[in-house]
CSV table of C-alpha atoms in Angstrom, one decimal:
chain,number,residue,atom,x,y,z
O,109,MET,CA,0.0,0.0,0.0
O,110,ARG,CA,1.1,3.6,-0.6
O,111,ALA,CA,0.6,6.3,2.0
O,112,ILE,CA,-1.8,9.0,0.8
O,113,TRP,CA,-1.3,11.4,3.7
O,114,LYS,CA,1.0,12.1,6.6
O,115,GLY,CA,0.3,13.9,9.8
O,116,ALA,CA,-0.1,13.4,13.5
O,117,VAL,CA,-2.8,12.3,15.9
O,118,SER,CA,-3.0,14.7,18.9
O,119,PHE,CA,-4.8,14.1,22.1
O,120,GLY,CA,-3.9,16.2,25.1
O,121,LEU,CA,-0.2,16.9,25.0
O,122,VAL,CA,0.5,13.6,23.2
O,123,SER,CA,1.3,13.6,19.4
O,124,VAL,CA,1.5,10.5,17.3
O,125,PRO,CA,3.1,10.9,13.9
O,126,VAL,CA,1.2,8.6,11.5
O,127,LYS,CA,0.8,7.7,7.8
O,128,LEU,CA,-2.7,7.3,6.3
O,129,TYR,CA,-3.6,4.4,3.9
O,130,SER,CA,-6.9,3.7,2.1
O,131,ALA,CA,-8.4,0.7,3.8
O,132,THR,CA,-10.8,-0.3,1.1
O,133,GLU,CA,-10.9,-0.6,-2.7
O,134,SER,CA,-13.8,-1.2,-5.1
O,135,HIS,CA,-13.9,-4.5,-7.1
O,136,ASP,CA,-17.0,-3.5,-9.0
O,137,VAL,CA,-17.1,-4.9,-12.6
O,138,SER,CA,-16.6,-2.1,-15.1
O,139,PHE,CA,-17.9,-2.1,-18.6
O,140,ARG,CA,-17.3,0.2,-21.6
O,141,GLN,CA,-20.0,1.5,-23.9
O,142,VAL,CA,-19.0,0.3,-27.4
O,143,HIS,CA,-20.4,0.0,-30.9
O,144,ALA,CA,-21.9,-3.5,-31.1
O,145,LYS,CA,-20.8,-3.8,-34.7
O,146,ASP,CA,-17.1,-3.3,-34.3
O,147,GLY,CA,-16.3,-2.8,-30.6
O,148,GLY,CA,-15.3,0.8,-31.0
O,149,ARG,CA,-15.7,2.9,-27.8
O,150,ILE,CA,-18.4,5.5,-27.7
O,151,LYS,CA,-17.3,9.1,-27.4
O,152,TYR,CA,-19.2,11.8,-25.7
O,153,GLN,CA,-19.0,15.5,-26.5
O,154,ARG,CA,-19.2,18.3,-24.0
O,155,VAL,CA,-22.0,20.4,-25.6
O,156,CYS,CA,-23.6,23.5,-24.2
O,157,SER,CA,-27.4,23.1,-23.7
O,158,ILE,CA,-28.0,26.7,-24.8
O,159,ASP,CA,-26.1,27.2,-28.0
O,160,GLY,CA,-25.5,23.6,-28.9
O,161,GLU,CA,-21.7,24.2,-29.4
O,162,GLU,CA,-19.0,21.8,-28.1
O,163,VAL,CA,-17.2,23.3,-25.2
O,164,ALA,CA,-13.4,23.0,-24.5
O,165,TYR,CA,-12.2,22.0,-21.1
O,166,ALA,CA,-10.6,25.4,-20.7
O,167,ASP,CA,-14.0,27.1,-21.0
O,168,ILE,CA,-15.8,24.9,-18.5
O,169,ALA,CA,-16.5,26.5,-15.1
O,170,LYS,CA,-18.2,25.4,-11.9
O,171,GLY,CA,-21.8,26.3,-11.6
O,172,TYR,CA,-24.2,26.1,-8.6
O,173,GLU,CA,-27.9,25.7,-9.5
O,174,THR,CA,-30.2,27.5,-7.1
O,175,GLU,CA,-33.6,26.1,-6.0
O,176,ASP,CA,-35.4,28.2,-8.6
O,177,GLY,CA,-33.2,27.0,-11.4
O,178,GLU,CA,-30.8,30.0,-11.6
O,179,MET,CA,-27.2,29.2,-12.3
O,180,VAL,CA,-24.4,30.9,-10.3
O,181,ILE,CA,-21.0,30.7,-11.9
O,182,LEU,CA,-18.1,30.2,-9.5
O,183,THR,CA,-14.6,31.3,-10.7
O,184,ASP,CA,-11.3,30.0,-9.5
O,185,GLU,CA,-11.0,33.2,-7.4
O,186,ASP,CA,-14.3,32.5,-5.8
O,187,MET,CA,-13.2,28.9,-4.9
O,188,ALA,CA,-9.9,30.2,-3.5
O,189,ASP,CA,-11.8,32.3,-1.0
O,190,LEU,CA,-13.7,29.3,0.5
O,191,PRO,CA,-12.6,28.1,3.9
O,192,VAL,CA,-9.9,25.5,3.6
O,193,THR,CA,-7.2,24.2,5.9
O,194,SER,CA,-3.8,22.8,5.4
O,195,SER,CA,-3.4,21.3,8.9
O,196,ARG,CA,-1.7,17.9,9.2
O,197,GLU,CA,-3.3,17.2,12.5
O,198,ILE,CA,-5.9,14.6,13.5
O,199,ALA,CA,-7.2,16.3,16.6
O,200,VAL,CA,-9.0,14.2,19.2
O,201,GLU,CA,-12.1,16.2,20.4
O,202,LYS,CA,-13.5,13.6,22.7
O,203,PHE,CA,-13.8,9.9,23.5
O,204,VAL,CA,-17.4,8.6,23.1
O,205,PRO,CA,-19.1,5.2,23.8
O,206,SER,CA,-18.9,3.0,20.6
O,207,ASP,CA,-22.6,2.4,20.6
O,208,GLN,CA,-23.5,6.2,20.4
O,209,ILE,CA,-22.5,6.6,16.7
O,210,ASP,CA,-24.9,5.4,14.1
O,211,PRO,CA,-23.0,3.3,11.5
O,212,MET,CA,-24.9,5.1,8.8
O,213,LEU,CA,-22.7,8.1,9.4
O,214,PHE,CA,-19.6,6.3,8.4
O,215,GLU,CA,-18.2,7.1,5.0
O,216,LYS,CA,-14.7,6.0,4.1
O,217,SER,CA,-12.1,4.0,6.0
O,218,TYR,CA,-8.3,4.5,6.4
O,219,TYR,CA,-5.6,2.6,8.2
O,220,LEU,CA,-3.2,4.6,10.4
O,221,GLU,CA,0.4,3.4,10.7
O,222,PRO,CA,2.7,5.0,13.2
O,223,GLU,CA,6.0,6.4,12.3
O,224,LYS,CA,8.9,4.7,14.1
O,225,SER,CA,9.1,7.6,16.6
O,226,GLY,CA,5.3,7.3,17.4
O,227,ALA,CA,5.1,3.5,17.9
O,228,LYS,CA,4.8,3.7,21.7
O,229,PRO,CA,2.1,6.5,22.0
O,230,TYR,CA,0.3,4.7,19.1
O,231,ALA,CA,0.2,1.5,21.1
O,232,LEU,CA,-1.0,3.4,24.2
O,233,LEU,CA,-3.8,5.1,22.3
O,234,ARG,CA,-4.8,1.8,20.8
O,235,GLN,CA,-4.9,0.1,24.1
O,236,ALA,CA,-6.9,3.0,25.7
O,237,LEU,CA,-9.5,2.7,23.0
O,238,ILE,CA,-9.9,-1.0,23.5
O,239,ASP,CA,-10.0,-0.9,27.3
O,240,ALA,CA,-12.5,1.9,27.4
O,241,ASP,CA,-14.7,0.5,24.5
O,242,ARG,CA,-14.8,4.0,23.1
O,243,MET,CA,-14.2,5.7,19.8
O,244,ALA,CA,-12.2,8.9,19.5
O,245,VAL,CA,-14.1,11.7,17.7
O,246,VAL,CA,-11.6,13.7,15.7
O,247,THR,CA,-11.4,16.5,13.2
O,248,VAL,CA,-9.1,16.2,10.3
O,249,ALA,CA,-8.3,18.0,7.0
O,250,LEU,CA,-8.3,15.8,4.0
O,251,ARG,CA,-7.9,17.4,0.6
O,252,GLN,CA,-7.9,20.8,2.3
O,253,ARG,CA,-11.4,20.3,3.8
O,254,THR,CA,-12.1,19.8,7.5
O,255,THR,CA,-14.3,16.8,8.3
O,256,VAL,CA,-15.3,14.9,11.3
O,257,ALA,CA,-14.1,11.3,11.8
O,258,VAL,CA,-13.6,8.6,14.4
O,259,LEU,CA,-10.7,6.5,15.5
O,260,ARG,CA,-11.4,2.9,16.4
O,261,VAL,CA,-9.3,-0.3,16.6
O,262,ARG,CA,-9.5,-3.1,14.1
O,263,ASP,CA,-7.1,-6.1,14.3
O,264,ASP,CA,-4.6,-4.2,16.3
O,265,VAL,CA,-4.6,-1.3,13.8
O,266,ILE,CA,-6.2,2.1,14.5
O,267,VAL,CA,-8.7,2.9,11.8
O,268,LEU,CA,-9.8,6.4,10.9
O,269,GLN,CA,-13.4,6.5,9.4
O,270,THR,CA,-14.6,9.8,8.0
O,271,MET,CA,-18.2,10.6,8.7
O,272,MET,CA,-21.0,12.3,6.9
O,273,TRP,CA,-22.5,15.5,8.2
O,274,PRO,CA,-25.8,14.8,10.1
O,275,ASP,CA,-28.0,16.6,7.4
O,276,GLU,CA,-26.5,14.4,4.7
O,277,VAL,CA,-28.4,11.4,6.2
O,278,ARG,CA,-31.9,11.3,4.8
O,279,GLN,CA,-34.9,10.7,6.9
O,280,PRO,CA,-37.5,8.1,5.7
O,281,ASP,CA,-40.6,9.9,4.4
O,282,PHE,CA,-42.9,6.9,4.9
O,283,ASP,CA,-44.6,5.2,7.8
O,284,VAL,CA,-44.7,1.4,8.3
O,285,GLU,CA,-48.2,0.5,9.3
O,286,VAL,CA,-49.0,-3.1,10.3
O,287,GLY,CA,-52.0,-4.8,11.8
O,288,GLU,CA,-52.0,-6.6,15.1
O,289,ILE,CA,-49.0,-8.9,15.7
O,290,LYS,CA,-50.0,-12.1,17.5
O,291,ASP,CA,-47.9,-13.6,20.2
O,292,ALA,CA,-47.6,-16.8,18.2
O,293,GLU,CA,-46.2,-14.9,15.3
O,294,VAL,CA,-43.6,-13.2,17.5
O,295,LYS,CA,-42.6,-16.5,19.0
O,296,MET,CA,-42.2,-18.0,15.5
O,297,ALA,CA,-40.1,-15.0,14.4
O,298,HIS,CA,-37.8,-15.6,17.5
O,299,MET,CA,-37.5,-19.2,16.5
O,300,LEU,CA,-36.4,-18.2,13.0
O,301,VAL,CA,-33.8,-15.8,14.4
O,302,ASP,CA,-32.4,-18.5,16.7
O,303,THR,CA,-32.3,-21.0,13.9
O,304,LEU,CA,-30.2,-18.6,11.7
O,305,ALA,CA,-28.1,-17.2,14.5
O,306,GLY,CA,-24.3,-17.3,14.1
O,307,ASP,CA,-21.1,-15.3,13.9
O,308,PHE,CA,-20.3,-13.1,11.0
O,309,ASP,CA,-17.5,-14.3,8.7
O,310,ALA,CA,-16.9,-12.2,5.6
O,311,SER,CA,-15.1,-15.1,3.9
O,312,GLU,CA,-18.4,-16.9,3.6
O,313,PHE,CA,-19.7,-14.5,1.1
O,314,GLU,CA,-18.6,-14.1,-2.5
O,315,ASP,CA,-19.2,-11.7,-5.3
O,316,ASP,CA,-20.8,-14.2,-7.6
O,317,TYR,CA,-21.7,-11.6,-10.2
O,318,ALA,CA,-18.1,-10.5,-10.7
O,319,ASP,CA,-17.0,-14.1,-10.8
O,320,ALA,CA,-19.6,-14.9,-13.4
O,321,VAL,CA,-18.6,-11.9,-15.6
O,322,GLN,CA,-15.0,-12.9,-15.5
O,323,ALA,CA,-15.9,-16.5,-16.4
O,324,LEU,CA,-18.0,-15.3,-19.2
O,325,VAL,CA,-15.3,-13.1,-20.6
O,326,LYS,CA,-12.7,-15.9,-20.3
O,327,ALA,CA,-15.0,-18.2,-22.3
O,328,LYS,CA,-15.5,-15.7,-25.0
O,329,VAL,CA,-11.7,-14.9,-25.2
O,330,GLU,CA,-10.9,-18.6,-25.4
O,331,GLY,CA,-13.6,-19.1,-28.1
O,332,GLY,CA,-12.2,-16.3,-30.2
O,333,GLU,CA,-15.3,-14.0,-29.6
O,334,VAL,CA,-13.3,-10.8,-29.4
O,335,LYS,CA,-13.4,-7.6,-31.4
O,336,ARG,CA,-10.0,-6.4,-32.7
O,337,THR,CA,-10.0,-2.6,-32.6
O,338,PRO,CA,-7.1,-0.3,-33.8
O,339,THR,CA,-6.1,0.3,-30.2
O,340,ALA,CA,-6.3,-3.3,-29.1
O,341,THR,CA,-3.1,-5.0,-27.9
O,342,LYS,CA,-2.1,-8.5,-29.0
O,343,SER,CA,-2.6,-11.1,-26.3
O,344,SER,CA,0.0,-13.7,-25.4
O,345,GLY,CA,-2.8,-16.2,-25.3
O,346,GLU,CA,-3.1,-16.1,-21.5
O,347,VAL,CA,-6.4,-14.9,-20.0
O,348,VAL,CA,-5.8,-11.9,-17.8
O,349,ASP,CA,-7.9,-10.6,-15.0
O,350,LEU,CA,-10.8,-8.5,-16.4
O,351,LEU,CA,-10.3,-5.6,-14.0
O,352,ALA,CA,-6.6,-5.5,-14.7
O,353,ALA,CA,-7.2,-5.5,-18.4
O,354,LEU,CA,-9.6,-2.7,-18.2
O,355,GLN,CA,-7.2,-0.6,-16.1
O,356,LYS,CA,-4.4,-1.2,-18.6
O,357,SER,CA,-6.6,0.0,-21.4
O,358,VAL,CA,-7.3,3.4,-19.8
O,359,ALA,CA,-4.2,5.0,-21.3
O,360,ALA,CA,-4.9,3.7,-24.8
O,361,ALA,CA,-8.5,4.9,-24.5
O,362,LYS,CA,-7.5,8.4,-23.5
O,363,GLU,CA,-5.1,8.6,-26.5
O,364,ALA,CA,-7.8,7.3,-28.8
O,365,ARG,CA,-10.3,9.9,-27.6
O,366,GLY,CA,-7.8,12.7,-28.0
O,367,GLU,CA,-9.0,14.3,-24.8
O,368,SER,CA,-8.1,14.2,-21.1
O,369,ASP,CA,-10.2,12.5,-18.4
O,370,ALA,CA,-11.9,14.8,-16.0
O,371,GLY,CA,-11.9,12.3,-13.1
O,372,SER,CA,-8.2,11.5,-13.7
O,373,ALA,CA,-7.4,15.2,-13.9
O,374,ASP,CA,-9.1,15.8,-10.5
O,375,ALA,CA,-7.3,12.9,-9.0
O,376,ALA,CA,-4.0,14.1,-10.3
O,377,THR,CA,-4.7,17.6,-8.9
O,378,ASP,CA,-5.5,16.1,-5.5
O,379,ALA,CA,-2.3,14.1,-5.6
O,380,GLY,CA,-0.3,17.2,-6.5
O,381,ASP,CA,-1.9,19.1,-3.7
O,382,GLU,CA,-0.9,16.4,-1.2
O,383,LYS,CA,2.7,16.6,-2.3
O,384,LYS,CA,3.0,20.4,-1.9
O,385,PRO,CA,4.4,21.6,1.4
O,386,LYS,CA,1.6,22.9,3.7
O,387,LYS,CA,1.8,26.0,5.8
O,388,LYS,CA,1.0,25.4,9.4
O,389,GLY,CA,-2.1,27.3,10.5
O,390,ALA,CA,-3.9,27.8,13.8
O,391,LYS,CA,-6.5,25.2,14.6
O,392,LYS,CA,-10.0,26.4,14.0
O,393,PRO,CA,-13.3,24.8,15.1
O,394,ALA,CA,-14.6,22.3,12.5
O,395,LYS,CA,-17.2,23.8,10.2
O,396,LYS,CA,-19.3,22.1,7.6
O,397,ALA,CA,-17.5,22.1,4.3
O,398,ALA,CA,-19.3,23.8,1.4
O,399,LYS,CA,-21.3,21.4,-0.6
O,400,LYS,CA,-19.8,20.4,-4.0
O,401,ALA,CA,-20.8,22.6,-6.8
O,402,SER,CA,-22.1,20.7,-9.8
């Protein structure tokens, strides 16, 4: 794994220098939209809905649509004035009982590895969390935006999990109305729960859809059912992993389209920002980050 962030966990007068790693990765099966006749990838043009003209990336700006449908254009100067932070501190605000935080608030998970100089205080914090059966509520700046997160222990490693803001969790707008529930029905439901009771083991579950797609693709490759496009690379005859093959084709796809990928550009920008030296600033109370402009 490659560290994506470096900083320090601070609680009281104790500081623990740490590295941050993404704890999860998506294995979703990815498909391309192609021309069924020859396998050519489908291109999409950036066209203005008003004048119908194709728009170059250099002329694309961020726009925020108001509730009445008006569009507010935000310039780079406007975005530069938004509250951001360059702090490299994971500040512990309080330690709370583990059962007080609704799992629905959890967003993304990261592993924290201590630097050599922080191994002992890291171990002390880890043991304190385990013994108290509590999570540490922290504030942290990731990609220059302050967010709320928690620290908890998983398999002897401290995990940081970012959290959604409370107003980002939707409330159900429906009521569940049922008739009278009889005692015999409740008893039978309890019997069913007892019958299916057990311990959770993630290894018991498989992504049968992804496995089936890969088996299908393998069969088609072995049967010669492939479309040779101008950008296709010759195979050595070995059947490679579908996801790996798709990832390797990204560069060729970009070159064939003759245009850059917005998502990749954003990721590259983020990576560049992380490499730049950050100025230390005074710690400020956490505020809700501005919602992303569309």
